[in-house]
Short mmCIF file of C-alpha atoms in Angstrom, two decimals:
data_model
loop_
_atom_site.label_atom_id
_atom_site.label_comp_id
_atom_site.label_asym_id
_atom_site.label_seq_id
_atom_site.Cartn_x
_atom_site.Cartn_y
_atom_site.Cartn_z
CA MET L 1 64.02 25.19 -38.26
CA ASP L 2 64.74 28.71 -37.03
CA HIS L 3 62.60 31.00 -34.87
CA THR L 4 61.30 33.09 -37.84
CA THR L 5 59.97 29.99 -39.52
CA LEU L 6 58.01 28.93 -36.45
CA ILE L 7 56.43 32.32 -36.19
CA ILE L 8 55.33 32.22 -39.80
CA LEU L 9 53.78 28.73 -39.38
CA ALA L 10 51.91 29.86 -36.25
CA ILE L 11 50.49 32.95 -38.04
CA ALA L 12 49.41 30.77 -40.99
CA LEU L 13 47.68 28.28 -38.66
CA LEU L 14 45.84 31.07 -36.86
CA ALA L 15 44.78 32.60 -40.13
CA ALA L 16 43.44 29.25 -41.37
CA LEU L 17 41.46 28.80 -38.15
CA CYS L 18 40.01 32.31 -38.43
CA ILE L 19 38.96 31.71 -42.05
CA GLY L 20 37.38 28.37 -41.09
CA ALA L 21 35.45 29.89 -38.19
CA VAL L 22 34.09 32.75 -40.38
CA GLY L 23 33.03 30.28 -43.03
CA PHE L 24 31.33 28.04 -40.47
CA VAL L 25 29.37 30.95 -39.07
CA PHE L 26 28.05 31.90 -42.56
CA VAL L 27 27.22 28.31 -43.48
CA SER L 28 25.56 27.50 -40.19
CA GLY L 29 23.64 30.77 -40.23
CA GLU L 30 22.49 29.94 -43.73
CA THR L 31 21.55 26.39 -42.62
CA LYS L 32 19.62 27.75 -39.63
CA SER L 33 17.73 30.27 -41.74
CA GLN L 34 16.84 27.52 -44.19
CA LYS L 35 15.62 25.32 -41.38
CA ARG L 36 13.56 28.23 -39.95
CA VAL L 37 11.96 28.88 -43.38
CA ALA L 38 11.19 25.18 -43.82
CA ARG L 39 9.66 24.97 -40.38
CA VAL L 40 7.46 27.98 -41.01
CA THR L 41 6.48 26.53 -44.36
CA ARG L 42 5.49 23.24 -42.81
CA ALA L 43 3.54 25.01 -40.13
CA GLY L 44 1.65 27.01 -42.75
CA ASN L 45 0.84 23.85 -44.72
CA ALA L 46 -0.22 22.06 -41.54
CA ARG L 47 -2.69 24.72 -40.48
CA PRO L 48 -5.57 23.39 -42.59
CA ALA L 49 -4.89 19.86 -41.35
CA SER L 50 -4.77 21.06 -37.71
CA ALA L 51 -8.01 22.99 -38.20
CA ALA L 52 -9.57 19.83 -39.55
CA SER L 53 -8.46 17.83 -36.49
CA ASN L 54 -9.86 20.15 -33.86
CA ASN L 55 -12.58 17.65 -33.02
CA GLU L 56 -10.04 14.94 -32.29
CA VAL L 57 -8.07 17.29 -30.01
CA ASP L 58 -11.25 18.25 -28.20
CA ASN L 59 -12.11 14.60 -27.67
CA SER L 60 -8.65 13.79 -26.35
CA ASP L 61 -8.86 16.79 -23.96
CA LYS L 62 -12.20 15.62 -22.69
CA ARG L 63 -10.87 12.09 -22.07
CA ARG L 64 -7.82 13.53 -20.29
CA LYS L 65 -10.01 15.64 -18.05
CA GLN L 66 -12.26 12.65 -17.28
CA MET L 67 -9.16 10.58 -16.40
CA GLN L 68 -7.84 13.31 -14.13
CA GLU L 69 -11.20 13.63 -12.36
CA THR L 70 -11.35 9.85 -11.89
CA LEU L 71 -7.86 9.71 -10.45
CA LYS L 72 -8.57 12.63 -8.20
CA GLY L 73 -11.74 11.02 -6.85
CA LEU L 74 -9.95 7.73 -6.21
CA GLU L 75 -7.12 9.47 -4.38
CA GLU L 76 -9.59 11.33 -2.11
CA LYS L 77 -11.33 8.10 -1.25
CA GLN L 78 -8.13 6.33 -0.46
CA LYS L 79 -6.90 9.19 1.73
CA GLY L 80 -10.12 8.99 3.73
CA GLN L 81 -9.77 5.24 4.13
CA LYS L 82 -6.15 5.46 5.44
CA LYS L 83 -6.93 7.92 8.22
CA ASN L 84 -8.75 5.67 10.63
CA ILE L 85 -8.91 1.89 10.41
CA PRO L 86 -11.52 0.55 12.86
CA LEU L 87 -11.07 -2.83 14.49
CA SER L 88 -13.99 -4.32 12.53
CA THR L 89 -12.21 -3.48 9.25
CA ARG L 90 -9.02 -5.13 10.55
CA ILE L 91 -11.00 -8.24 11.42
CA GLU L 92 -12.46 -8.30 7.88
CA ARG L 93 -9.02 -7.89 6.37
CA ALA L 94 -7.84 -10.92 8.38
CA GLY L 95 -10.67 -12.97 6.96
CA LEU L 96 -12.31 -13.61 10.32
CA ASN L 97 -16.11 -13.86 10.70
CA ILE L 98 -16.30 -12.62 14.27
CA GLU L 99 -17.66 -9.53 15.99
CA THR L 100 -15.65 -6.86 17.71
CA ARG L 101 -17.01 -7.90 21.07
CA THR L 102 -15.79 -11.45 20.56
CA PHE L 103 -12.33 -10.13 19.82
CA TYR L 104 -12.30 -8.11 23.05
CA ILE L 105 -13.45 -11.08 25.08
CA ALA L 106 -10.74 -13.30 23.56
CA SER L 107 -8.12 -10.61 24.33
CA ALA L 108 -9.25 -10.45 28.00
CA VAL L 109 -9.13 -14.26 28.27
CA CYS L 110 -5.70 -14.38 26.76
CA GLY L 111 -4.39 -11.78 29.20
CA PHE L 112 -5.96 -13.60 32.17
CA VAL L 113 -4.48 -16.94 31.14
CA VAL L 114 -0.95 -15.46 30.71
CA MET L 115 -1.18 -13.71 34.04
CA LEU L 116 -2.30 -16.91 35.77
CA CYS L 117 0.58 -18.91 34.20
CA LEU L 118 3.15 -16.34 35.31
CA MET L 119 1.76 -16.37 38.88
CA LEU L 120 1.78 -20.18 38.98
CA SER L 121 5.39 -20.23 37.78
CA GLY L 122 6.45 -18.37 40.96
CA LEU L 123 7.01 -14.89 39.50
CA SER L 124 6.06 -11.76 41.41
CA MET L 125 2.60 -10.16 41.10
CA LEU L 126 4.07 -7.12 39.25
CA ILE L 127 5.54 -9.24 36.50
CA ALA L 128 2.39 -11.33 36.22
CA LEU L 129 0.26 -8.18 35.90
CA LEU L 130 2.57 -6.66 33.28
CA GLY L 131 2.69 -9.92 31.34
CA GLY L 132 -1.09 -10.27 31.41
CA PHE L 133 -1.54 -6.64 30.34
CA ALA L 134 0.88 -7.06 27.40
CA ALA L 135 -0.73 -10.36 26.37
CA ALA L 136 -4.21 -8.85 26.47
CA PHE L 137 -3.40 -5.83 24.36
CA GLY L 138 -0.46 -7.07 22.27
CA LEU L 139 -0.79 -10.79 21.50
CA PRO L 140 -4.24 -10.84 19.88
CA ARG L 141 -3.54 -7.72 17.81
CA TRP L 142 -0.22 -9.22 16.68
CA VAL L 143 -1.99 -12.39 15.61
CA LEU L 144 -4.61 -10.30 13.79
CA SER L 145 -1.91 -8.29 11.98
CA TYR L 146 -0.09 -11.51 11.04
CA MET L 147 -3.30 -12.96 9.56
CA MET L 148 -3.94 -9.74 7.68
CA LYS L 149 -0.45 -9.71 6.09
CA ARG L 150 -0.67 -13.40 5.25
CA ARG L 151 -4.03 -12.96 3.49
CA GLN L 152 -2.90 -9.93 1.62
CA LYS L 153 0.25 -11.68 0.48
CA ALA L 154 -1.81 -14.65 -0.80
CA PHE L 155 -4.09 -12.23 -2.62
CA ALA L 156 -1.20 -10.43 -4.27
CA GLU L 157 0.46 -13.68 -5.35
CA GLU L 158 -2.61 -14.76 -7.40
CA PHE L 159 -3.93 -11.39 -8.53
CA ALA L 160 -1.94 -11.28 -11.79
CA ASN L 161 -3.43 -14.63 -12.78
CA THR L 162 -6.88 -13.22 -11.99
CA ILE L 163 -6.29 -10.30 -14.32
CA ASP L 164 -5.18 -12.78 -17.05
CA VAL L 165 -8.50 -14.57 -16.72
CA ILE L 166 -10.32 -11.29 -17.38
CA VAL L 167 -8.04 -10.54 -20.35
CA ARG L 168 -8.66 -13.88 -21.97
CA GLY L 169 -12.38 -13.67 -21.30
CA VAL L 170 -12.71 -10.22 -22.85
CA LYS L 171 -10.68 -11.25 -25.92
CA SER L 172 -12.92 -14.27 -26.40
CA GLY L 173 -16.04 -12.11 -26.29
CA LEU L 174 -17.22 -12.54 -22.72
CA PRO L 175 -18.51 -9.41 -20.82
CA VAL L 176 -16.59 -8.32 -17.77
CA ASN L 177 -19.38 -9.43 -15.39
CA ASP L 178 -19.13 -13.02 -16.66
CA CYS L 179 -15.38 -12.93 -16.22
CA LEU L 180 -15.92 -11.78 -12.57
CA LYS L 181 -18.34 -14.64 -12.04
CA LEU L 182 -15.75 -17.12 -13.39
CA ILE L 183 -13.14 -15.72 -11.00
CA ALA L 184 -15.60 -15.93 -8.08
CA THR L 185 -16.13 -19.70 -8.69
CA GLU L 186 -12.71 -20.94 -9.96
CA SER L 187 -10.07 -18.84 -8.23
CA PRO L 188 -8.27 -19.82 -5.00
CA GLU L 189 -8.82 -18.09 -1.67
CA PRO L 190 -8.83 -15.27 -0.80
CA ILE L 191 -9.55 -13.99 -4.30
CA ARG L 192 -12.63 -16.11 -4.61
CA THR L 193 -14.24 -14.68 -1.53
CA GLU L 194 -13.48 -11.08 -2.47
CA PHE L 195 -14.90 -11.42 -6.02
CA GLN L 196 -17.94 -13.36 -4.75
CA ASP L 197 -18.77 -10.21 -2.78
CA ILE L 198 -18.55 -8.15 -6.00
CA VAL L 199 -20.83 -10.56 -7.96
CA GLU L 200 -23.37 -10.73 -5.09
CA GLY L 201 -23.31 -6.94 -4.80
CA GLN L 202 -24.00 -6.53 -8.52
CA ARG L 203 -27.04 -8.76 -8.17
CA LEU L 204 -28.30 -6.38 -5.51
CA GLY L 205 -27.68 -3.27 -7.61
CA VAL L 206 -24.14 -2.34 -6.35
CA THR L 207 -22.00 -0.86 -9.15
CA LEU L 208 -18.70 -2.35 -10.14
CA GLU L 209 -16.87 0.80 -8.96
CA GLN L 210 -18.46 0.52 -5.43
CA GLY L 211 -17.59 -3.20 -5.35
CA LEU L 212 -14.00 -2.37 -6.14
CA ASP L 213 -13.98 0.24 -3.41
CA LYS L 214 -15.04 -2.45 -0.92
CA ILE L 215 -12.24 -4.74 -2.16
CA TYR L 216 -9.67 -2.00 -1.75
CA GLU L 217 -11.02 -1.34 1.74
CA ARG L 218 -10.34 -4.96 2.73
CA MET L 219 -7.25 -5.36 0.58
CA PRO L 220 -5.30 -2.00 0.59
CA LEU L 221 -2.73 -3.17 -1.91
CA PRO L 222 -1.13 -1.25 -4.81
CA GLU L 223 -2.21 -4.01 -7.17
CA VAL L 224 -5.88 -3.61 -6.32
CA ASN L 225 -5.41 0.15 -6.62
CA PHE L 226 -4.08 -0.19 -10.14
CA PHE L 227 -6.86 -2.57 -11.12
CA GLN L 228 -9.48 -0.17 -9.73
CA ILE L 229 -7.97 2.79 -11.63
CA VAL L 230 -7.83 0.90 -14.95
CA LEU L 231 -11.43 -0.28 -14.76
CA SER L 232 -12.77 3.07 -13.59
CA ILE L 233 -11.01 4.95 -16.39
CA GLN L 234 -12.10 2.39 -19.01
CA GLN L 235 -15.75 2.61 -17.94
CA LYS L 236 -15.78 6.43 -18.15
CA THR L 237 -13.49 7.11 -21.18
CA GLY L 238 -13.65 3.86 -23.14
CA GLY L 239 -10.70 2.12 -24.76
CA ASN L 240 -9.28 -1.33 -25.22
CA LEU L 241 -9.88 -3.04 -21.89
CA SER L 242 -7.96 -6.21 -22.75
CA GLU L 243 -4.83 -4.32 -23.78
CA ALA L 244 -4.95 -2.16 -20.62
CA LEU L 245 -5.41 -5.13 -18.33
CA SER L 246 -2.75 -7.10 -20.20
CA ASN L 247 -0.27 -4.26 -19.57
CA LEU L 248 -1.34 -4.17 -15.92
CA SER L 249 -0.72 -7.91 -15.61
CA LYS L 250 2.76 -7.50 -16.97
CA VAL L 251 3.48 -4.66 -14.53
CA LEU L 252 2.24 -6.76 -11.62
CA ARG L 253 4.44 -9.68 -12.59
CA GLU L 254 7.48 -7.40 -12.84
CA ARG L 255 6.65 -6.05 -9.39
CA LYS L 256 6.49 -9.64 -8.16
CA LYS L 257 9.89 -10.40 -9.60
CA MET L 258 11.35 -7.27 -8.03
CA ARG L 259 9.81 -8.14 -4.67
CA ALA L 260 11.39 -11.65 -4.78
CA LYS L 261 14.76 -10.13 -5.78
CA ILE L 262 14.63 -7.65 -2.90
CA GLN L 263 13.71 -10.35 -0.38
CA ALA L 264 16.62 -12.53 -1.62
CA MET L 265 19.06 -9.66 -1.26
CA SER L 266 17.83 -8.78 2.24
CA GLN L 267 18.09 -12.32 3.66
CA GLU L 268 21.66 -11.66 4.90
CA ALA L 269 20.50 -8.63 6.89
CA LYS L 270 17.59 -10.49 8.35
CA ALA L 271 19.76 -13.40 9.43
CA SER L 272 22.19 -10.99 11.09
CA ALA L 273 19.32 -9.29 12.92
CA GLY L 274 17.95 -12.66 14.06
CA ILE L 275 21.33 -13.71 15.46
CA ILE L 276 21.85 -10.39 17.27
CA GLY L 277 18.35 -10.40 18.71
CA SER L 278 18.59 -13.99 19.95
CA LEU L 279 21.97 -13.62 21.67
CA PRO L 280 20.79 -12.00 24.96
CA PRO L 281 18.00 -14.51 25.80
CA GLY L 282 20.23 -17.38 24.60
CA VAL L 283 23.09 -16.37 26.89
CA MET L 284 20.63 -15.90 29.74
CA LEU L 285 19.29 -19.46 29.32
CA ILE L 286 22.78 -20.89 29.23
CA ILE L 287 23.75 -19.09 32.46
CA TYR L 288 20.46 -20.14 34.08
CA PHE L 289 21.01 -23.85 33.40
CA SER L 290 24.74 -23.76 34.22
CA SER L 291 24.52 -21.54 37.35
CA PRO L 292 20.97 -21.39 38.62
CA ASP L 293 21.92 -19.57 41.86
CA TYR L 294 23.56 -16.85 39.87
CA MET L 295 20.34 -16.08 37.94
CA ASN L 296 17.80 -16.66 40.79
CA VAL L 297 18.45 -13.17 42.11
CA LEU L 298 16.67 -11.74 39.06
CA PHE L 299 13.54 -13.78 39.81
CA THR L 300 13.42 -13.65 43.62
CA THR L 301 14.08 -9.95 44.35
CA THR L 302 12.20 -6.78 43.40
CA ALA L 303 15.32 -5.19 41.95
CA GLY L 304 15.93 -8.28 39.86
CA ASN L 305 12.33 -8.17 38.58
CA MET L 306 12.74 -4.53 37.59
CA ILE L 307 15.96 -5.39 35.82
CA ILE L 308 14.19 -8.12 33.86
CA VAL L 309 11.29 -5.78 32.95
CA SER L 310 13.65 -2.96 31.81
CA GLY L 311 15.82 -5.46 29.88
CA LEU L 312 12.82 -6.87 28.08
CA VAL L 313 11.61 -3.34 27.21
CA TRP L 314 14.94 -2.32 25.77
CA MET L 315 15.28 -5.64 24.01
CA GLY L 316 11.87 -5.12 22.43
CA ILE L 317 12.81 -1.61 21.35
CA GLY L 318 16.02 -2.90 19.78
CA VAL L 319 14.18 -5.71 17.95
CA LEU L 320 11.57 -3.34 16.59
CA ILE L 321 14.32 -0.92 15.35
CA MET L 322 16.14 -3.75 13.58
CA LYS L 323 12.88 -4.99 12.08
CA LYS L 324 12.16 -1.46 10.79
CA MET L 325 15.66 -1.22 9.33
CA ILE L 326 15.33 -4.49 7.38
CA ASP L 327 11.69 -4.08 6.41
CA PHE L 328 11.95 -2.91 2.80
CA LYS L 329 8.97 -1.17 1.35
CA PHE L 330 8.38 -1.83 -2.35
#
């Protein structure tokens, strides 16, 4: 094939492409114009139907506005609750029936006992005072925080089953109040105690929304927040309560599965952090039992005491940082 034949074939190919492009433009333009005419025709035919459905649109707009107002009010309440958490509220969240004064007395006694034990063990007065101060202000609050988290975890574990009880009761024809009474008598702790407060409050004239606010104040969990939003919106706008709560139960169970999956995936990091955090005190104990004279300098001199205190402070900071790094929020 010579050079002239190749030029002729290239020109023919370009001409075919140009003709195809021009034809596509005309066909697509015709198709677009036909679609535009059909769309305008459908819109014209739909105008009477849309005019007839104005009432439905207005009702949906009203429901949407009511839902937005409800959500906005709940968000404002929750923001106000998160600002300041008094000690009395923390005690209630832990499930303790004690007064604030009793907690302060117990903290002082704990600090005094720890300080006395450190002094009797032969440590200096400075370390005993620092240990007693830390025990008085840190140990009771740590125990309180641990009890709060344990109680909230137990509540979240059984809350999906609680919602299923309400769903089955509503589907069988029971009112919501009777379902709440059933939960208050048959559910495990701490759900039973929380819903007993709702039932007793309703007997005294407290509304369901106010009772849910009190539960969220003691159990600031996303699950309780979702439940509160669903019931509040259903009371103000109406709708199928059993379907809404059934969907909420499914969401909570999926959250529970995701939480378990994240905890399983984070076990390696937690084990590594535990090993790293336990190495310094473990090595210190080994050296103390193998060479006591080598370690006694830290306990018998002021400089050694300061080294111990500074080491404990930095170790505590390191442990807190590692805990923060492996503490997944979900």
